[in-house]
Short mmCIF file of C-alpha atoms in Angstrom, two decimals:
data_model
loop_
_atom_site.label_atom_id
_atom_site.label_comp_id
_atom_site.label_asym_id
_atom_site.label_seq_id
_atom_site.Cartn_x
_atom_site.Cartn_y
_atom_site.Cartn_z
CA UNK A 272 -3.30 -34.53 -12.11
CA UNK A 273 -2.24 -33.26 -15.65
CA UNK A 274 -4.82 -30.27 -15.53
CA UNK A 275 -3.18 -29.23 -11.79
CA UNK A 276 0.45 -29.11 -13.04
CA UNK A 277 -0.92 -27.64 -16.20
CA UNK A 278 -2.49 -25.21 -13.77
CA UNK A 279 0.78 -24.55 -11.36
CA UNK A 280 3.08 -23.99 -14.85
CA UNK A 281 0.66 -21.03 -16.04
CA UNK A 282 0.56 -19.17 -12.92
CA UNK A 283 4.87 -19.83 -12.46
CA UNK A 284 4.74 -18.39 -16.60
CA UNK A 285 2.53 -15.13 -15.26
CA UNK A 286 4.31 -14.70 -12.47
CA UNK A 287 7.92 -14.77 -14.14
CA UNK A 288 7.46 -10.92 -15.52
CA UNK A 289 7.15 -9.78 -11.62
CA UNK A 290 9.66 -11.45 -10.53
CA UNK A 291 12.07 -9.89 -13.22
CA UNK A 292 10.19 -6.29 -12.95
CA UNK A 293 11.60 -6.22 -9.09
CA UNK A 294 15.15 -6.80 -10.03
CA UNK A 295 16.39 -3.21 -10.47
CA UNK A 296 19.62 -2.56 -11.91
CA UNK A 297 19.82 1.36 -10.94
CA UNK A 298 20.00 2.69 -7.41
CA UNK A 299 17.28 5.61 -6.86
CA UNK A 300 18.57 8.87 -6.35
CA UNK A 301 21.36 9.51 -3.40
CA UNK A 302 19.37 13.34 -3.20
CA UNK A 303 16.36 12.82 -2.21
CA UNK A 304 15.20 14.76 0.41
CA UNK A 305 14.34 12.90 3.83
CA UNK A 306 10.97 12.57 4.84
CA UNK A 307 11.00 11.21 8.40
CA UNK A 308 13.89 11.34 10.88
CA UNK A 309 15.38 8.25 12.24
CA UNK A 310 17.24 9.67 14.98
CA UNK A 311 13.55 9.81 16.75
CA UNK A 312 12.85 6.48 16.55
CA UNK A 313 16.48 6.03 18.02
CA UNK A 314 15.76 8.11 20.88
CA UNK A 315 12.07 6.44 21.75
CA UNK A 316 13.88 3.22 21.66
CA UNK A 317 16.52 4.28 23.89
CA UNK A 318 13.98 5.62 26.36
CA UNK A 319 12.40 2.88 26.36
CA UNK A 320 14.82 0.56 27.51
CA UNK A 321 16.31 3.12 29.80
CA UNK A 322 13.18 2.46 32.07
CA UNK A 323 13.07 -1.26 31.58
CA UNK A 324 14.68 -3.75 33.20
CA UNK A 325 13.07 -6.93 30.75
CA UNK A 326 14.05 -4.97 27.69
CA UNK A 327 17.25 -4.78 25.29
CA UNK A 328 18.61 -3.19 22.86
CA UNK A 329 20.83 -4.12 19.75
CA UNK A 330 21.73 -3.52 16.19
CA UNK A 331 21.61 -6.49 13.79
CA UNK A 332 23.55 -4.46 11.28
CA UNK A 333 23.66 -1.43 9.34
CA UNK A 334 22.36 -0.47 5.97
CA UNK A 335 24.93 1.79 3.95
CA UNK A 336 24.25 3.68 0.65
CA UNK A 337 25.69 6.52 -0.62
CA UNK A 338 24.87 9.84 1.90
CA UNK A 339 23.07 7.71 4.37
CA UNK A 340 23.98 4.92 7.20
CA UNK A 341 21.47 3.50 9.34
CA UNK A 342 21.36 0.31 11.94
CA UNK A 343 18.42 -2.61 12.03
CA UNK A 344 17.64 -2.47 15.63
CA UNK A 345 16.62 -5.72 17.57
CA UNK A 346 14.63 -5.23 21.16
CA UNK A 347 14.16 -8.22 23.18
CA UNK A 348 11.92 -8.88 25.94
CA UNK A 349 12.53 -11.39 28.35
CA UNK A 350 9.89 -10.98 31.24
CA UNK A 351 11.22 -12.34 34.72
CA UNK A 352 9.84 -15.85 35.74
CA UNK A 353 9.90 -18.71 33.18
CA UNK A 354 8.40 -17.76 29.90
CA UNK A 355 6.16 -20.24 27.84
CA UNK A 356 6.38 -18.19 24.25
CA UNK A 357 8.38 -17.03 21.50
CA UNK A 358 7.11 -14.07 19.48
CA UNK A 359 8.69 -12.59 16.46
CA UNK A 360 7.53 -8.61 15.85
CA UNK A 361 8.41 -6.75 12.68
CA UNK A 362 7.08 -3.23 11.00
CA UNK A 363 8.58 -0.97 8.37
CA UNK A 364 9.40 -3.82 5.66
CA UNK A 365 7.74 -1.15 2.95
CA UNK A 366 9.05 2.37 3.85
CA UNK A 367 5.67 4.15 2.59
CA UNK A 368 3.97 1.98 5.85
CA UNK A 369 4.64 4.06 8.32
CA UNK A 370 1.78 2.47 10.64
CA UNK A 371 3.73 -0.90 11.53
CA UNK A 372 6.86 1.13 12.65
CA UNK A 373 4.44 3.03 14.71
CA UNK A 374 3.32 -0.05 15.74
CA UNK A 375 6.20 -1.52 16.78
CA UNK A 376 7.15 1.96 19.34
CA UNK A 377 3.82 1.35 20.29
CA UNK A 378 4.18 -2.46 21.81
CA UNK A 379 7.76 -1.30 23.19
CA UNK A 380 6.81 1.21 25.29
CA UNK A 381 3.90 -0.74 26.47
CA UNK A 382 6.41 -3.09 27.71
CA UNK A 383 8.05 -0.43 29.17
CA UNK A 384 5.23 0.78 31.37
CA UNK A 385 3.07 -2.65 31.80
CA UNK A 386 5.67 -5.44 32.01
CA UNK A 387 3.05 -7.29 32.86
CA UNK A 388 1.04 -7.06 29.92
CA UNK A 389 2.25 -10.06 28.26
CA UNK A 390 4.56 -11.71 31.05
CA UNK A 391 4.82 -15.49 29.73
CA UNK A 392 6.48 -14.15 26.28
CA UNK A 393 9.47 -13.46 25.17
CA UNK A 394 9.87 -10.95 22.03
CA UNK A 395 12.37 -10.47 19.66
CA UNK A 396 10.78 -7.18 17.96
CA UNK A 397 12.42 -5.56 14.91
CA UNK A 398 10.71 -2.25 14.62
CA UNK A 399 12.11 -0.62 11.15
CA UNK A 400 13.03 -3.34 8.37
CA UNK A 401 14.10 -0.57 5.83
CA UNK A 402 15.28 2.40 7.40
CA UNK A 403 16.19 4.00 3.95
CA UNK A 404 12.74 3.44 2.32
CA UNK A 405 10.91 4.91 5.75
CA UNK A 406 13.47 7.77 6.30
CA UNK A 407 12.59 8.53 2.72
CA UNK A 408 9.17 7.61 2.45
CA UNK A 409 9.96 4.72 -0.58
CA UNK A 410 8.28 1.28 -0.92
CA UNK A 411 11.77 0.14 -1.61
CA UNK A 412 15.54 0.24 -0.18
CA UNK A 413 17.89 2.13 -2.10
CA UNK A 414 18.80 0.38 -4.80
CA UNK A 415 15.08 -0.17 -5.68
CA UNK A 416 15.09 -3.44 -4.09
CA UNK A 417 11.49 -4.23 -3.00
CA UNK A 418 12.46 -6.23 0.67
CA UNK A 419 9.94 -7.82 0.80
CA UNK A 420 10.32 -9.54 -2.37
CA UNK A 421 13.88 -10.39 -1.46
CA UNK A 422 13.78 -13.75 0.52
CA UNK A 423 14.84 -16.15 -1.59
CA UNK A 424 17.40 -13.97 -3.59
CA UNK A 425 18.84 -12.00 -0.63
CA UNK A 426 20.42 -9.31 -2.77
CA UNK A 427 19.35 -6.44 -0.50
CA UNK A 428 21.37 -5.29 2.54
CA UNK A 429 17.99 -5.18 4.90
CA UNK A 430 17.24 -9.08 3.77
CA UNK A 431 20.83 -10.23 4.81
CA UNK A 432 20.79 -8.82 8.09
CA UNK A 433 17.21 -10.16 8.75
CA UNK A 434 17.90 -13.45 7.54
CA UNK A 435 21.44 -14.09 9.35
CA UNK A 436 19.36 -12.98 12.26
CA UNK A 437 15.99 -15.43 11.87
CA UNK A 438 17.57 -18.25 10.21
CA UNK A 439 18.78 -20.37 13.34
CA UNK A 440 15.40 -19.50 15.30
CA UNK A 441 11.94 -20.97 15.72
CA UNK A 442 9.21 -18.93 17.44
CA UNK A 443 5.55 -19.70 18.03
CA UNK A 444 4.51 -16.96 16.56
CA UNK A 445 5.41 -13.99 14.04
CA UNK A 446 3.75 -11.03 13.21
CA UNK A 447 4.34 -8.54 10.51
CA UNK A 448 2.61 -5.03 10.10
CA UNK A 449 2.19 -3.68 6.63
CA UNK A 450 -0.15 -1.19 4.57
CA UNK A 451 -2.27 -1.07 1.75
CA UNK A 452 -2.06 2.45 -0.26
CA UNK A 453 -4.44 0.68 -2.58
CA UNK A 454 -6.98 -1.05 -0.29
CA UNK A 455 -10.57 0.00 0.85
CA UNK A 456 -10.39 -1.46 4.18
CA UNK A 457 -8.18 -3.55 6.71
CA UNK A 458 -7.45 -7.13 6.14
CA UNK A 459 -5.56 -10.28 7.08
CA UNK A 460 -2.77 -12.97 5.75
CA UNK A 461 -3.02 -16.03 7.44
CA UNK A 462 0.08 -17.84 6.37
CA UNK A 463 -0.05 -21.62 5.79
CA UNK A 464 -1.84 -22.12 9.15
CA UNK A 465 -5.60 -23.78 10.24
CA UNK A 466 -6.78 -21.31 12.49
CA UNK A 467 -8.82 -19.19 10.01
CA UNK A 468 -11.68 -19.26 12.83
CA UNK A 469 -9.52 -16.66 14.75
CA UNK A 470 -8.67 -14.69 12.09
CA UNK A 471 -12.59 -13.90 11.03
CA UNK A 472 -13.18 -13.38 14.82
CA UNK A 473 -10.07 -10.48 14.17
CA UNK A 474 -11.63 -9.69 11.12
CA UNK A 475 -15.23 -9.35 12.74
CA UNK A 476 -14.00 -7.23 15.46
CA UNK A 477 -12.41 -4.12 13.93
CA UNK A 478 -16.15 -4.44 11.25
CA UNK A 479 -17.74 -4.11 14.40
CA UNK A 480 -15.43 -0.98 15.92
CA UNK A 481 -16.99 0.76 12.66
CA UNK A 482 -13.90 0.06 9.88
CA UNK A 483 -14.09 -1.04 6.99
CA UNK A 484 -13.19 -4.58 5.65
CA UNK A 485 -10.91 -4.78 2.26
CA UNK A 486 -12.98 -6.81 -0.48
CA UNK A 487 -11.00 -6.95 -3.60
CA UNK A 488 -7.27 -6.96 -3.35
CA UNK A 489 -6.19 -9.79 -6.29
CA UNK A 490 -2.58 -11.11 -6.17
CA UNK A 491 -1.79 -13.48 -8.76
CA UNK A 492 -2.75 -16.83 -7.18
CA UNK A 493 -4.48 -15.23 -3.90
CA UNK A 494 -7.40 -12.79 -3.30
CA UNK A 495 -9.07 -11.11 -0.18
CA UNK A 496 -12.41 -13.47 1.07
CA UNK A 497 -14.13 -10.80 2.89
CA UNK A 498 -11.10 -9.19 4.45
CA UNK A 499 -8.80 -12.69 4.74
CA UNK A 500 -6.03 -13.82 2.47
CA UNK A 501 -5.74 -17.40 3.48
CA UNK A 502 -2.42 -18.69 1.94
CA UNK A 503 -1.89 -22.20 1.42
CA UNK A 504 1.71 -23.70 1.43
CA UNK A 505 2.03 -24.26 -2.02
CA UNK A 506 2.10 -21.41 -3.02
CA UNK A 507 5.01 -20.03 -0.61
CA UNK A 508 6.75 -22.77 -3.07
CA UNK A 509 5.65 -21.37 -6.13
CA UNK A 510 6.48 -17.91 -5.07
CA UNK A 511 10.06 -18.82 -3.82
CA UNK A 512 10.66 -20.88 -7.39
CA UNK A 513 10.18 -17.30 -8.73
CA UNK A 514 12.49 -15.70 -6.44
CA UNK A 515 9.56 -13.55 -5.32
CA UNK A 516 9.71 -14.18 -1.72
CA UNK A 517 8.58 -12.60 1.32
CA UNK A 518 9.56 -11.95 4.89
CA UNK A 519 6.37 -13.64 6.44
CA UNK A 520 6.87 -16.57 3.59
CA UNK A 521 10.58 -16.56 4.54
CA UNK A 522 9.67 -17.12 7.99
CA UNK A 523 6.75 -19.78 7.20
CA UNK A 524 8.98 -21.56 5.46
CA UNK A 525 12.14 -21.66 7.57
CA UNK A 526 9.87 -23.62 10.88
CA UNK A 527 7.52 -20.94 12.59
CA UNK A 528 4.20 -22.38 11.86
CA UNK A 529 2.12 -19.50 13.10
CA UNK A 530 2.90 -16.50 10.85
CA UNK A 531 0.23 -13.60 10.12
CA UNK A 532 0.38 -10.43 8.23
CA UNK A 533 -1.66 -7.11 9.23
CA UNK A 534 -3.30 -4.81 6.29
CA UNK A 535 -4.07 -1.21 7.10
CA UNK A 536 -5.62 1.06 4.41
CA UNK A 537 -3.21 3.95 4.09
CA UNK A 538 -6.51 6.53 3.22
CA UNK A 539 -7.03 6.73 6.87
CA UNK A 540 -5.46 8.72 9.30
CA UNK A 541 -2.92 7.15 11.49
CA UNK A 542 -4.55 7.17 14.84
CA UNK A 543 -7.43 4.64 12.90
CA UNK A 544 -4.95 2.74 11.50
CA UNK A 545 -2.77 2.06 14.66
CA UNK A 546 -6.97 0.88 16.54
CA UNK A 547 -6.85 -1.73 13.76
CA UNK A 548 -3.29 -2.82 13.66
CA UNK A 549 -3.33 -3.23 17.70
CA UNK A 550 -6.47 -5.10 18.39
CA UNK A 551 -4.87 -7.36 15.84
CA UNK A 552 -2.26 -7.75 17.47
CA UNK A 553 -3.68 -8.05 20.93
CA UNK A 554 -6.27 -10.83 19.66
CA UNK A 555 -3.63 -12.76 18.07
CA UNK A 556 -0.97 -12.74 21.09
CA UNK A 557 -3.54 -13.34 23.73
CA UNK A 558 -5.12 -16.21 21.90
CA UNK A 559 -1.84 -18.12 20.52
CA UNK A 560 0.24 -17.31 23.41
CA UNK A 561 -1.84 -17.32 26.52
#
């Protein structure tokens, strides 16, 4: 017992400098030119639920720096009939992942044309976490706050809205999109939950469409086991003491037991990327929420 506590304070005393090295002081700068336009992920929404009759749309809140204003948007779904589920969406945490935003306009607009598709769900689907980092193609909000390192301090504007949003909710599952600019191949977070059988089906599935499968990404108490990061409770703990927390984490920890993260290697072009990111998706809705 001495040598495991012994164990937990060394990895709280590496993971201290992280924590601090995430706390900026100074904003980035107001003049940086805009990479992406937001007003067209405005208008796809819009369309979207212009031809829908199941879908909504609303704005959780609005981020506001200095030359630029910009609204977290919430879609629901509610399919007619009774639904059995509750699903939680989310893309565009990181603004340099385009892929999960994508994502996101992707799983709309299937709802949109195949109500059907999943008709015993309901989804709350937040499709751009940080506008400012994705309008200007930054891992971070404007004042350098990484957001998805933010859930236990809540100093950002994006982690405010999110949480005043989440924290009254419980949903069966949740599902976050993210990239890798750093990783070889696709892979997986299971988050605190037993069903690592599905993810290596997942896993086994897009090696078997012809991707690759990410090896050797290293956190500091976590590492990739042939494309899975399989994280155990205690360390959402650990991670929280250090104010280092995440969205999925967040999430884990405030009641939704079934919480996964996608992994898509930025090096490839976006159409591979999206293959990967929806037949994760796919496998893990139709499985967990039949």
């Amino acid at each position: 017992m001495k040598n495991k506590w012994i164990s937990v304070c060394l990895i709280l005393l590496m993971l201290v400098p992280i924590s601090c090295a995430n706390e900026q002081e100074e904003a980035i700068s107001d003049t940086l030119p805009l990479v992406r336009d937001i007003s067209k992920v405005e208008s796809r929404l819009i369309d979207a639920v212009a031809k829908s009759e199941q879908l909504t749309l609303k704005t959780l809140g609005e981020v506001a720096y200095k030359n630029y204003e910009a609204p977290i948007w919430l879609v629901s779904s509610t399919p007619p009939g009774e639904p059995k589920y509750e699903a939680l969406l989310t893309g565009g945490v990181h603004g340099d992942e385009p892929a999960g935003v994508e994502m996101m306009l992707h799983i709309i607009e299937t709802l949109t044309e195949n109500p059907q598709e999943y008709e015993h769900i309901n989804f709350d689907i937040i499709p751009l976490v940080n506008p400012w980092g994705w309008s200007h193609d930054i891992r971070y909000n404007q004042e350098e706050i990484d957001v998805n390192r933010d859930f236990a301090s809540f100093n950002s504007q994006e982690s405010v809205i999110v949480k005043e949003f989440t924290e009254r909710k419980e949903y069966d599952l949740v599902i976050d999109c993210h990239e890798d600019p750093n990783a070889k191949g696709f892979y997986l977070y299971q988050i605190a939950n037993p069903y690592e059988s599905l993810s290596r089906k997942i896993i086994e599935e897009i090696r078997e469409m012809g991707y690759p499968i990410e090896q050797d990404v290293r956190m500091v108490i976590l590492k990739t086991d042939d494309g899975l990061i399989n994280a155990p409770l205690w360390t959402l703990w650990v991670v929280r003491l250090v104010r280092q927390l995440s969205l999925t984490n967040y999430l884990r920890l405030n009641n939704n037991e079934l919480v996964y993260l996608i992994e898509t290697p930025t090096h490839l072009n976006m159409e591979d990327r999206l293959i990967m990111q929806n037949k994760a998706l796919e496998m893990l809705l139709n499985h967990h929420l039949p």
